[in-house]
Structures are given as structure tokens and as C-alpha cells.
Amino acid sequence: MANEAYADLLSRYEDLLRGERYDFEERITTSLDDYVQRSRDSKKQSTGWGCPRVRISMSELRSLDPELSNRLRNDPLRHLRALEAASHNIASESRPGYDKENVKVKVALAGPVSAAASSPRQLSSSSLRHLVCVEGVATKVSAIKPKVVKSIHFVPNTKQHHTREYVDATDPQLGLQAIDGSGRELPDRIINITTSVYPTKDNDGNQMETEFGLSEYKDHQTITLQEMPEKAPMGQLPRSVDLMLDHDLVDRIKPGDRVQIVGVYRALATSANGQSSSSGVFKTVVLVNSIQILGRDISHLSFSSNDVHAIRSLSKRKDILSVLGRSFAPSIHGHEMIKKALCLQQLSGCEKNLENGTHLRGDINVLMVGDPSTAKSQLLRSSMSVAPLAVSTTGKGSSGVGLTAAVTSDPDTKERRLEAGAMVLADRGLVCVDEFDKMGENDRVAIHEAMEQQTVTIAKAGIHASLNARCSVLAAANPVYGQYDRKRRIQENIGLPDSLLSRFDLLFVVLDQIDSDTDRKIATHVIRGHRYRTGNGSNGYDSDDDMNVDSDDENENDEEKVHSIWQRSNNVADTDYALSQAHDDADPHSSDILQHEFLRKYLHFAKTRINPTLTEAAREAIATGYAEIRSRQDDRTLPITARSLETVIRLASAHAKARLSHTVEAEPDVSTAMNILGFALYHETNPEAVQSTESKTKRPQVSDDGESDDDLSPIKRPRHEDIDEGIDDKENKGIDSIKQRVKEQILTIDEADEIPMSELCPDITDRNVVHSVVAEFERKNVVMVSDGMVMRIS
């Protein structure tokens, strides 16, 4: 019965793969050709090349045969063996003799297996021996070691060769029924763990010699996958799980990478040193079947056409940075200039990699130093809530290796492995360091390289490696004497070396000014935040969330509330302030703030979609401004170096991103950057710059649904040449005709409107070509794809 069951299972998978719906046969042939090409290139490099692996999505199997897909989830090892055997039969027909070196095609199942990918915390005993899909961050990566699969031994006395196969606890065949030469299962033979000791004598006592050149090995690697920091429950340590990688899957993950893996969750009966468990508790691992590297931005922000329309309308305001600044941490009174700087830090400048290998960072580093109780830590928390990827740490609780990277020793195998620190895990994100002054001097030196070169170089314990740490640093510190002493130089108050201070683009001195008017404003602001309640009983905008969308206006219909990007400021703390805001009667949102979720979407859209370039006028303005601040340098200010020049460029580029402009202008971008840098250096602002950037021209009005008066005019369609820039002209004529059709159909879509992917050239059967054309448009920021919908954004 078992033989018939396995034969029937093999036949079902073979019929499924031969179907024409997803063209699996061509995928298998392509994977074989890619393997042959990789093997040729690898032979030149004298490295291994693994095995051919064809990628099959679980959603495709589910749509073809839901019952078989469900059985694959519950009994993956047996079904994977049948699926790979069916793939091998098809591969042997299309490429006869491909397995002459005992290399067979393998199947990589693409996730997610269920509705959504799980984290290591969600793996439990009910998941054992099941197919799982896990997402996380790789924290520990071991070295690649060869594992013996089959050994060949020669007996000189008898001139005979002996063969022996090895099975360990991580072998996918463990526990399955053996298969004979004809491909049938043998119910009386179960594959069990074999000893890992090489035989030295045969049954007659003759000495045996191992033929290492004829023996067969496979690459093996162990990786520790930890749940993502932003998904870990508050106050709990992140959970982790060990991954076992074999064959071509090794050496694809680096420490700090965010990955999604599909594999079999299994309990190991023995430890790494061969000892069996006597307590009933076993070590659990995931036998990896496929790996997908996720992007650094795991923000899960979904953009609708209304969002894109509102973002582009809002960007036309001349006071856009002021709107973003007052919407950033609205529960904190004052600090307008610091909030604007933190918004620019979220946007960051433009990273550049020159042809000679020089890397110019685009991330902006900010340090806040000042008196206690001046909301420094709260500003850090607000930045973390806005940033898509943020890692928080404190000065006293972090060591140098904890921030960068460490070389640790595995407790089981005793081998050295690399473990990523906070700055490596926050690659392409934000690192918030509170109590920066409490960090030891030796630990602070470790982050010098990471802050400027944005790499972490390790040269210890025989391991030489360089890891990426492309992150912004936001640090908060207290003065040396507790309170800021105004009679001393700023370097004496901070107590940090100039070599570290110069790596911070902006250094803000936050003082606790004793002023009755300011104290009254702060007290009123805090008290109103505690007093005001929305209809559902939650706080006012003290909580920095979207639960407080104004519900007092009964005349406002529900549909307008849903699409509103504004939330009313119910916390105007001072009558004079309210009167000062009332002068702009033409703008009903002159004192309102953006919803928290829309603020995150705006900053993310501007950061990822816009890459501005400097104009000639901006270059001249930056050079003039830099020469001016260098001439004003004295003992009361921080040293102004060439890094300050790059700071102006980064701030101006970030301000251009805030305006969704593809060019950096002298006015207002460079003037605003110089204004913020001047405030950080001299604690003063240039009123002319503020007036020129915010009051020179009338602002376009943005309504609750994100539409501006300027949007009432007909939308100017981009020229055909603009979209042609995103098309590669080196494709063949068939691809060119499809690209031309897709381009013409996209031109018929209004800006910020969307169309289903299935309606783009529906008569073309090869949808992969259409998807590749749309992906090419998306890389050039012509369209954006979300949930199967194609949205035109420029």
C-alpha cells in the first residue's frame, strides 16, 4: 500500500508540473541552464556551485490542487521528496544526462505558507514536522563547513572499494522510508541516523584507506534568525531560531540581513557533539528550503491613489517644512527648529558612490545636549515612532561591540562566528542612543567608523570582515556638570572629543530657560494635553497617534473624515499664539497638524522616490555660506570643518525631498539648510531666510481630502520622452512592442490614478514580460505597484 501511495503521489506531482498554466517545465529547464552556467564560472574561480534549484510558489500549488498543497504543509519531507523526484524526471527528459555527477534538481518553495509569514516567537510544538515560513533578522552566521554525504574507502589487501553513506539529525531524509532502485518505497526500511566516524577496517579486519577525492560532501552552514525588533513585544526579549542551510543556500545571508525563509521545523534528537537528550527537551531548528532577502524598509506602508494625490498637493505648500515640523511630536511644546531638523533627518540627503570607490554618506547625524527635563528623550521616542526602521539603545547599557559587531564562540561547535550589533541591524534605518554621555570612552571609539564611513570592520579572532552600517544616528546627552554652565565653552560642557563631535552634522544645545511667559506656555500645553479627551475617551494628540481625529464637528460627514490628512490642534496653549496664527485667514489649516500615519507616508514617499541634484546657483550659495560660517568661527562655537560643508549639502537635499523637487535650489533649500545649521552653531536664526521661505508667496490651499486649488487645473501630462527614459532600448523587437503598448496605456492614466495589473495588455499570455516592463517603470519612479494595482505617480 505504501508503494502505491508513493507512486500515486509521484504521479500527481508529475501531472501537476506538466500542466501548462504556470509553465513549470520551462522553469526547470531554465534552472538547469543557469546551473550549468554557474558551474562553468565557478570552475574558473575554484569554488563550489551547489545544485540546480527551481522555485515554485505555494500559492501556485494551492490554486492548482488545494488538497495536495495542504498535505504538503502537514507532511513536507515526504512530499518534497516526491516533488523533487517528479522534477528530476522532467529534467531528465529535457536535458538527458544532467545528473551524471550525481547532482539532482531541487525545489525551492516560495512563501508565505499560510496567510502571513510568522516570526520565531510563533513557532511552537504544533509546528514540528510542518512546513513553516519565518521572517526575521540574521544575527549570527557561522562559517561554511563541508559535511560528508558518502565516503569511498579502498582496501589495499583485497584491492576493493567500499562505499558508506552518512545521515545526521539535520538530513531531510531522516525518518522516511527508503527507496529502491526502481523508485518504490520499502516499508521495512527506515532511514536512521548513522555514525559519523570513518571506518578504518573492513569486516575481515583489513586496513582501509579513505579516498577523499572520490568521497561526496555538501556545504553546510548554521544561522541564527531573530525576530525583527519592531515586531518584538514591548518589554520582552526577542526570540530566535537556528536555521540549517545546505548545498546552494549557503553564503547567501549576512549578519543584519532581513530574510524570509521557508523550511521544515524539526526537533533534533541529538546535540552537535552526538549526545542524546535525557531531559525530554530537544533543540529545534528549521531545515531551510528557500531564502528570500527582504528589503531594509519593512514599513508595510500601503499607498492609495488618494494618498499619492494628497502627498503631491501638500508638497506645493511653501511652508511644507513648518507643517512637517509642527506635526512631528505635537505633544512637545516648542523646539520648532529641532523638530524641523529631525524631519530632515528622516528624509536624509543623497547617498553617493563615486567611480573611484569613495562612499559619501547621505544620512544625517544629530546630537542633542542640554539640561534635564527638556524633552530630549521624548524627541528620540517620537523619531522612533516615525522611522520605518529604528533601533533604540542607551549609553550605559551598550558596549562598543554591542553597537557595531562582535565575534562570539558557538557553545556547541566551539567555532567562531560573527554577531551583528545595533548599528548593523539598523542598516538603512535610524539608531537612537540615549544617555550618550554615559557611554565609556572605549565604546564611543567603536562607532567613529560607523558614523562616517558607514561600515563596521572586524579584525579579531582570525575573522576579517566588513559589514554595512548605513544608518542615521540620533543621540541625546546631558552636560558634564548636570546643568549646562553658560560660563564655560561648549566643549567643556559636552565632554566629548572633537573627533566625535565633527561626525554629528547638527549639535543642538537645549537649555531650560527661566522665563515666566515660556513656563506658562509649557504648563498650559501639558495641562491641556492631559485635560482634553476625544469621544472614545483617549488622550488628545499627546499620544502622537491618529485616534484623535476631530469628531466634534457634527456637520462634517464621515467620508471626509476618512480621507482627511489633517487633525485639528486642540492644544493651542497660549492666546497670543492663537492670535498670531489667526492672521492667515486664507489657510484654514495654518495651525493644524498632519495625521501621524500620513506623516509617516509623506516622509517615506519623499525619501525613497526623490533623488535631487544640485543646481549651479545652489552650489554657489553653499560655497558662500560655508565661507561665511568659517569666518565667524570662534572659541564659543564648535570646530567648523569640511564635514560642515557636506552637512549643508545633505540638509539642502533633504529639504528638496520635502518639496518633492528633483533639483536643489538656492532658495529655499540652501537658505533653510544654512538657517538650521546657524541655529545649531550660534543658537540664532536668520529672519530674512525664514521670511523668504515661508512668507514670500501665497500658499496653495490643501483641503481635508488633500486637494489643492492648483489641482483644479488640467493635469499636465508628461512628455513621451520622460517615460522613454525608464525603458531599456536594448531589448528585442517583441519586447519593444509590448513596452510600447504598456507605455501608451500608462499615458492614458491620470496622475495619481490606478489601474489593475490584469488590465495592462490583457491579451498577452506571458504576464512575466508585462510585469518586468511595469517593474522597469517603477524603478524609474513613473508608476508605483501596490496590491496588484498600477498607480501613475509622475
PDB file of C-alpha atoms in Angstrom, residues 246-463:
ATOM      1  CA  ASP A 246      22.816  23.093   2.790  1.00  0.00           C
ATOM      2  CA  HIS A 247      24.056  22.991  -0.807  1.00  0.00           C
ATOM      3  CA  ASP A 248      23.459  26.195  -2.814  1.00  0.00           C
ATOM      4  CA  LEU A 249      21.652  28.011   0.031  1.00  0.00           C
ATOM      5  CA  VAL A 250      24.836  28.677   1.997  1.00  0.00           C
ATOM      6  CA  ASP A 251      26.639  32.027   1.959  1.00  0.00           C
ATOM      7  CA  ARG A 252      23.542  33.954   0.891  1.00  0.00           C
ATOM      8  CA  ILE A 253      22.802  35.647   4.219  1.00  0.00           C
ATOM      9  CA  LYS A 254      24.985  38.189   6.013  1.00  0.00           C
ATOM     10  CA  PRO A 255      24.602  39.386   9.617  1.00  0.00           C
ATOM     11  CA  GLY A 256      21.923  42.061   9.727  1.00  0.00           C
ATOM     12  CA  ASP A 257      20.029  40.860   6.639  1.00  0.00           C
ATOM     13  CA  ARG A 258      16.254  40.680   6.867  1.00  0.00           C
ATOM     14  CA  VAL A 259      15.083  37.437   5.294  1.00  0.00           C
ATOM     15  CA  GLN A 260      12.009  35.319   4.756  1.00  0.00           C
ATOM     16  CA  ILE A 261      12.716  31.606   4.787  1.00  0.00           C
ATOM     17  CA  VAL A 262      10.579  28.559   4.059  1.00  0.00           C
ATOM     18  CA  GLY A 263      11.560  25.262   5.647  1.00  0.00           C
ATOM     19  CA  VAL A 264      10.652  22.344   7.874  1.00  0.00           C
ATOM     20  CA  TYR A 265      10.540  22.876  11.634  1.00  0.00           C
ATOM     21  CA  ARG A 266      12.218  19.872  13.297  1.00  0.00           C
ATOM     22  CA  ALA A 267      13.410  18.760  16.719  1.00  0.00           C
ATOM     23  CA  LEU A 268      16.915  17.276  16.850  1.00  0.00           C
ATOM     24  CA  ALA A 269      17.287  14.067  18.819  1.00  0.00           C
ATOM     25  CA  THR A 270      20.982  14.627  19.380  1.00  0.00           C
ATOM     26  CA  SER A 271      23.147  17.678  20.006  1.00  0.00           C
ATOM     27  CA  ALA A 272      26.081  18.786  17.875  1.00  0.00           C
ATOM     28  CA  ASN A 273      28.522  16.630  19.829  1.00  0.00           C
ATOM     29  CA  GLY A 274      26.401  13.488  19.351  1.00  0.00           C
ATOM     30  CA  GLN A 275      24.945  13.246  22.866  1.00  0.00           C
ATOM     31  CA  SER A 276      21.268  12.362  23.137  1.00  0.00           C
ATOM     32  CA  SER A 277      18.847  14.320  25.313  1.00  0.00           C
ATOM     33  CA  SER A 278      17.831  12.747  28.622  1.00  0.00           C
ATOM     34  CA  SER A 279      15.527  15.516  29.854  1.00  0.00           C
ATOM     35  CA  GLY A 280      12.848  15.265  27.194  1.00  0.00           C
ATOM     36  CA  VAL A 281      13.701  18.750  25.879  1.00  0.00           C
ATOM     37  CA  PHE A 282      15.122  18.847  22.380  1.00  0.00           C
ATOM     38  CA  LYS A 283      16.784  21.533  20.337  1.00  0.00           C
ATOM     39  CA  THR A 284      14.604  22.777  17.471  1.00  0.00           C
ATOM     40  CA  VAL A 285      15.852  24.030  14.102  1.00  0.00           C
ATOM     41  CA  VAL A 286      14.431  24.912  10.697  1.00  0.00           C
ATOM     42  CA  LEU A 287      15.705  22.922   7.722  1.00  0.00           C
ATOM     43  CA  VAL A 288      15.715  25.697   5.137  1.00  0.00           C
ATOM     44  CA  ASN A 289      14.214  25.048   1.716  1.00  0.00           C
ATOM     45  CA  SER A 290      14.259  28.548   0.190  1.00  0.00           C
ATOM     46  CA  ILE A 291      15.532  32.029   1.082  1.00  0.00           C
ATOM     47  CA  GLN A 292      14.193  35.420   0.100  1.00  0.00           C
ATOM     48  CA  ILE A 293      16.128  38.550   1.073  1.00  0.00           C
ATOM     49  CA  LEU A 294      13.732  41.261   2.196  1.00  0.00           C
ATOM     50  CA  GLY A 295      14.329  44.962   1.704  1.00  0.00           C
ATOM     51  CA  ARG A 296      15.656  47.055   4.549  1.00  0.00           C
ATOM     52  CA  ASP A 297      12.457  49.075   4.606  1.00  0.00           C
ATOM     53  CA  ILE A 298       9.917  46.899   6.367  1.00  0.00           C
ATOM     54  CA  SER A 299       7.470  49.717   6.929  1.00  0.00           C
ATOM     55  CA  HIS A 300       4.430  47.946   5.423  1.00  0.00           C
ATOM     56  CA  LEU A 301       3.078  51.333   4.329  1.00  0.00           C
ATOM     57  CA  SER A 302       0.454  50.964   1.619  1.00  0.00           C
ATOM     58  CA  PHE A 303      -0.204  53.949  -0.645  1.00  0.00           C
ATOM     59  CA  SER A 304      -3.586  54.521  -2.251  1.00  0.00           C
ATOM     60  CA  SER A 305      -4.277  56.917  -5.097  1.00  0.00           C
ATOM     61  CA  ASN A 306      -5.748  59.376  -2.584  1.00  0.00           C
ATOM     62  CA  ASP A 307      -2.523  59.235  -0.561  1.00  0.00           C
ATOM     63  CA  VAL A 308      -0.315  59.982  -3.576  1.00  0.00           C
ATOM     64  CA  HIS A 309      -2.642  62.788  -4.643  1.00  0.00           C
ATOM     65  CA  ALA A 310      -2.603  64.312  -1.136  1.00  0.00           C
ATOM     66  CA  ILE A 311       1.195  63.995  -0.884  1.00  0.00           C
ATOM     67  CA  ARG A 312       1.760  65.812  -4.172  1.00  0.00           C
ATOM     68  CA  SER A 313      -0.769  68.503  -3.257  1.00  0.00           C
ATOM     69  CA  LEU A 314       0.769  69.070   0.171  1.00  0.00           C
ATOM     70  CA  SER A 315       4.280  69.340  -1.280  1.00  0.00           C
ATOM     71  CA  LYS A 316       3.257  72.536  -3.123  1.00  0.00           C
ATOM     72  CA  ARG A 317       2.961  74.474   0.127  1.00  0.00           C
ATOM     73  CA  LYS A 318       5.781  76.942   0.633  1.00  0.00           C
ATOM     74  CA  ASP A 319       5.794  76.203   4.370  1.00  0.00           C
ATOM     75  CA  ILE A 320       5.942  72.421   3.977  1.00  0.00           C
ATOM     76  CA  LEU A 321       8.845  72.067   6.419  1.00  0.00           C
ATOM     77  CA  SER A 322       6.946  74.056   9.053  1.00  0.00           C
ATOM     78  CA  VAL A 323       3.915  71.779   8.584  1.00  0.00           C
ATOM     79  CA  LEU A 324       6.076  68.675   8.979  1.00  0.00           C
ATOM     80  CA  GLY A 325       7.858  70.211  11.980  1.00  0.00           C
ATOM     81  CA  ARG A 326       4.723  71.036  13.968  1.00  0.00           C
ATOM     82  CA  SER A 327       3.235  67.619  13.079  1.00  0.00           C
ATOM     83  CA  PHE A 328       6.368  65.913  14.428  1.00  0.00           C
ATOM     84  CA  ALA A 329       5.889  65.190  18.165  1.00  0.00           C
ATOM     85  CA  PRO A 330       2.936  67.582  18.682  1.00  0.00           C
ATOM     86  CA  SER A 331       2.813  66.644  22.364  1.00  0.00           C
ATOM     87  CA  ILE A 332       6.101  68.542  22.941  1.00  0.00           C
ATOM     88  CA  HIS A 333       5.922  72.330  23.228  1.00  0.00           C
ATOM     89  CA  GLY A 334       8.451  74.453  21.363  1.00  0.00           C
ATOM     90  CA  HIS A 335      11.712  73.170  19.833  1.00  0.00           C
ATOM     91  CA  GLU A 336      10.444  74.184  16.380  1.00  0.00           C
ATOM     92  CA  MET A 337      13.914  74.267  14.817  1.00  0.00           C
ATOM     93  CA  ILE A 338      14.919  70.912  16.328  1.00  0.00           C
ATOM     94  CA  LYS A 339      11.709  69.292  15.061  1.00  0.00           C
ATOM     95  CA  LYS A 340      12.415  70.590  11.558  1.00  0.00           C
ATOM     96  CA  ALA A 341      15.948  69.163  11.759  1.00  0.00           C
ATOM     97  CA  LEU A 342      14.587  65.777  12.866  1.00  0.00           C
ATOM     98  CA  CYS A 343      12.182  65.779   9.910  1.00  0.00           C
ATOM     99  CA  LEU A 344      15.121  66.445   7.591  1.00  0.00           C
ATOM    100  CA  GLN A 345      16.988  63.597   9.296  1.00  0.00           C
ATOM    101  CA  GLN A 346      14.098  61.261   8.445  1.00  0.00           C
ATOM    102  CA  LEU A 347      14.305  62.391   4.814  1.00  0.00           C
ATOM    103  CA  SER A 348      18.147  62.276   4.720  1.00  0.00           C
ATOM    104  CA  GLY A 349      20.348  63.525   1.901  1.00  0.00           C
ATOM    105  CA  CYS A 350      21.507  61.688  -1.217  1.00  0.00           C
ATOM    106  CA  GLU A 351      23.985  58.850  -0.836  1.00  0.00           C
ATOM    107  CA  LYS A 352      26.712  58.824  -3.485  1.00  0.00           C
ATOM    108  CA  ASN A 353      29.136  56.096  -4.543  1.00  0.00           C
ATOM    109  CA  LEU A 354      31.809  57.571  -6.767  1.00  0.00           C
ATOM    110  CA  GLU A 355      33.570  55.698  -9.560  1.00  0.00           C
ATOM    111  CA  ASN A 356      36.840  55.640  -7.625  1.00  0.00           C
ATOM    112  CA  GLY A 357      35.156  53.720  -4.797  1.00  0.00           C
ATOM    113  CA  THR A 358      34.569  56.691  -2.472  1.00  0.00           C
ATOM    114  CA  HIS A 359      31.356  56.496  -0.442  1.00  0.00           C
ATOM    115  CA  LEU A 360      29.668  59.763   0.571  1.00  0.00           C
ATOM    116  CA  ARG A 361      27.015  59.226   3.184  1.00  0.00           C
ATOM    117  CA  GLY A 362      23.594  60.779   2.868  1.00  0.00           C
ATOM    118  CA  ASP A 363      22.404  60.071   6.405  1.00  0.00           C
ATOM    119  CA  ILE A 364      22.233  62.984   8.845  1.00  0.00           C
ATOM    120  CA  ASN A 365      23.520  62.536  12.421  1.00  0.00           C
ATOM    121  CA  VAL A 366      22.048  64.716  15.184  1.00  0.00           C
ATOM    122  CA  LEU A 367      23.188  65.210  18.790  1.00  0.00           C
ATOM    123  CA  MET A 368      21.119  66.982  21.439  1.00  0.00           C
ATOM    124  CA  VAL A 369      22.877  68.184  24.603  1.00  0.00           C
ATOM    125  CA  GLY A 370      21.166  70.139  27.326  1.00  0.00           C
ATOM    126  CA  ASP A 371      19.585  70.436  30.708  1.00  0.00           C
ATOM    127  CA  PRO A 372      17.462  67.655  32.184  1.00  0.00           C
ATOM    128  CA  SER A 373      13.700  67.737  31.580  1.00  0.00           C
ATOM    129  CA  THR A 374      13.893  69.409  28.179  1.00  0.00           C
ATOM    130  CA  ALA A 375      12.135  66.601  26.228  1.00  0.00           C
ATOM    131  CA  LYS A 376      15.306  65.175  24.648  1.00  0.00           C
ATOM    132  CA  SER A 377      14.316  61.559  25.282  1.00  0.00           C
ATOM    133  CA  GLN A 378      10.746  62.216  24.140  1.00  0.00           C
ATOM    134  CA  LEU A 379      12.047  63.555  20.837  1.00  0.00           C
ATOM    135  CA  LEU A 380      14.008  60.321  20.458  1.00  0.00           C
ATOM    136  CA  ARG A 381      10.869  58.283  21.055  1.00  0.00           C
ATOM    137  CA  SER A 382       8.928  60.374  18.537  1.00  0.00           C
ATOM    138  CA  SER A 383      11.639  59.794  15.903  1.00  0.00           C
ATOM    139  CA  MET A 384      11.415  56.057  16.518  1.00  0.00           C
ATOM    140  CA  SER A 385       7.649  56.082  16.009  1.00  0.00           C
ATOM    141  CA  VAL A 386       8.015  57.888  12.664  1.00  0.00           C
ATOM    142  CA  ALA A 387      11.004  55.997  11.230  1.00  0.00           C
ATOM    143  CA  PRO A 388      10.207  52.772   9.305  1.00  0.00           C
ATOM    144  CA  LEU A 389      13.247  51.048  10.856  1.00  0.00           C
ATOM    145  CA  ALA A 390      14.629  52.215  14.203  1.00  0.00           C
ATOM    146  CA  VAL A 391      16.763  50.589  16.879  1.00  0.00           C
ATOM    147  CA  SER A 392      16.925  52.091  20.366  1.00  0.00           C
ATOM    148  CA  THR A 393      19.779  51.750  22.844  1.00  0.00           C
ATOM    149  CA  THR A 394      21.254  53.581  25.811  1.00  0.00           C
ATOM    150  CA  GLY A 395      24.798  54.660  26.518  1.00  0.00           C
ATOM    151  CA  LYS A 396      25.285  52.767  29.747  1.00  0.00           C
ATOM    152  CA  GLY A 397      23.583  49.606  28.558  1.00  0.00           C
ATOM    153  CA  SER A 398      25.567  49.339  25.313  1.00  0.00           C
ATOM    154  CA  SER A 399      29.129  48.310  24.704  1.00  0.00           C
ATOM    155  CA  GLY A 400      31.228  49.070  21.670  1.00  0.00           C
ATOM    156  CA  VAL A 401      30.791  45.598  20.212  1.00  0.00           C
ATOM    157  CA  GLY A 402      27.081  45.706  21.033  1.00  0.00           C
ATOM    158  CA  LEU A 403      26.711  48.749  18.810  1.00  0.00           C
ATOM    159  CA  THR A 404      28.925  47.521  15.959  1.00  0.00           C
ATOM    160  CA  ALA A 405      29.671  43.791  15.761  1.00  0.00           C
ATOM    161  CA  ALA A 406      31.163  41.037  17.897  1.00  0.00           C
ATOM    162  CA  VAL A 407      32.948  37.749  17.354  1.00  0.00           C
ATOM    163  CA  THR A 408      31.426  35.088  19.584  1.00  0.00           C
ATOM    164  CA  SER A 409      32.075  31.394  20.169  1.00  0.00           C
ATOM    165  CA  ASP A 410      29.345  28.867  19.479  1.00  0.00           C
ATOM    166  CA  PRO A 411      28.630  26.851  22.655  1.00  0.00           C
ATOM    167  CA  ASP A 412      28.022  23.615  20.726  1.00  0.00           C
ATOM    168  CA  THR A 413      30.614  23.583  17.961  1.00  0.00           C
ATOM    169  CA  LYS A 414      33.118  25.950  19.676  1.00  0.00           C
ATOM    170  CA  GLU A 415      33.644  27.713  16.354  1.00  0.00           C
ATOM    171  CA  ARG A 416      33.934  31.487  15.944  1.00  0.00           C
ATOM    172  CA  ARG A 417      31.001  33.334  14.441  1.00  0.00           C
ATOM    173  CA  LEU A 418      30.093  36.945  13.668  1.00  0.00           C
ATOM    174  CA  GLU A 419      27.246  38.617  15.562  1.00  0.00           C
ATOM    175  CA  ALA A 420      25.751  41.890  14.313  1.00  0.00           C
ATOM    176  CA  GLY A 421      25.317  44.859  16.648  1.00  0.00           C
ATOM    177  CA  ALA A 422      22.674  47.583  16.825  1.00  0.00           C
ATOM    178  CA  MET A 423      24.136  49.779  14.070  1.00  0.00           C
ATOM    179  CA  VAL A 424      24.432  46.840  11.676  1.00  0.00           C
ATOM    180  CA  LEU A 425      20.879  45.699  12.425  1.00  0.00           C
ATOM    181  CA  ALA A 426      19.666  49.271  11.767  1.00  0.00           C
ATOM    182  CA  ASP A 427      21.184  49.382   8.271  1.00  0.00           C
ATOM    183  CA  ARG A 428      19.134  51.838   6.155  1.00  0.00           C
ATOM    184  CA  GLY A 429      17.372  52.960   9.326  1.00  0.00           C
ATOM    185  CA  LEU A 430      17.786  55.051  12.472  1.00  0.00           C
ATOM    186  CA  VAL A 431      19.774  54.393  15.674  1.00  0.00           C
ATOM    187  CA  CYS A 432      18.628  56.280  18.767  1.00  0.00           C
ATOM    188  CA  VAL A 433      21.231  56.451  21.569  1.00  0.00           C
ATOM    189  CA  ASP A 434      20.002  57.957  24.820  1.00  0.00           C
ATOM    190  CA  GLU A 435      22.355  58.945  27.664  1.00  0.00           C
ATOM    191  CA  PHE A 436      25.170  59.240  25.123  1.00  0.00           C
ATOM    192  CA  ASP A 437      27.448  60.888  27.689  1.00  0.00           C
ATOM    193  CA  LYS A 438      27.271  57.810  29.963  1.00  0.00           C
ATOM    194  CA  MET A 439      28.954  55.626  27.340  1.00  0.00           C
ATOM    195  CA  GLY A 440      32.545  54.636  28.052  1.00  0.00           C
ATOM    196  CA  GLU A 441      35.323  56.221  26.053  1.00  0.00           C
ATOM    197  CA  ASN A 442      36.477  52.912  24.602  1.00  0.00           C
ATOM    198  CA  ASP A 443      32.935  52.136  23.489  1.00  0.00           C
ATOM    199  CA  ARG A 444      32.465  55.514  21.806  1.00  0.00           C
ATOM    200  CA  VAL A 445      35.575  54.997  19.694  1.00  0.00           C
ATOM    201  CA  ALA A 446      33.961  51.921  18.152  1.00  0.00           C
ATOM    202  CA  ILE A 447      31.234  53.988  16.460  1.00  0.00           C
ATOM    203  CA  HIS A 448      33.594  56.508  14.817  1.00  0.00           C
ATOM    204  CA  GLU A 449      33.961  54.415  11.679  1.00  0.00           C
ATOM    205  CA  ALA A 450      30.263  53.518  11.549  1.00  0.00           C
ATOM    206  CA  MET A 451      29.184  57.168  11.709  1.00  0.00           C
ATOM    207  CA  GLU A 452      31.332  58.467   8.836  1.00  0.00           C
ATOM    208  CA  GLN A 453      32.347  55.526   6.603  1.00  0.00           C
ATOM    209  CA  GLN A 454      29.091  53.694   7.469  1.00  0.00           C
ATOM    210  CA  THR A 455      30.850  50.352   7.689  1.00  0.00           C
ATOM    211  CA  VAL A 456      31.943  48.161  10.592  1.00  0.00           C
ATOM    212  CA  THR A 457      35.302  46.450  10.087  1.00  0.00           C
ATOM    213  CA  ILE A 458      36.133  43.425  12.219  1.00  0.00           C
ATOM    214  CA  ALA A 459      39.665  42.040  12.510  1.00  0.00           C
ATOM    215  CA  LYS A 460      39.820  39.768  15.518  1.00  0.00           C
ATOM    216  CA  ALA A 461      39.970  36.064  16.365  1.00  0.00           C
ATOM    217  CA  GLY A 462      41.098  35.251  12.839  1.00  0.00           C
ATOM    218  CA  ILE A 463      37.973  36.829  11.285  1.00  0.00           C
TER     219      ILE A 463
END
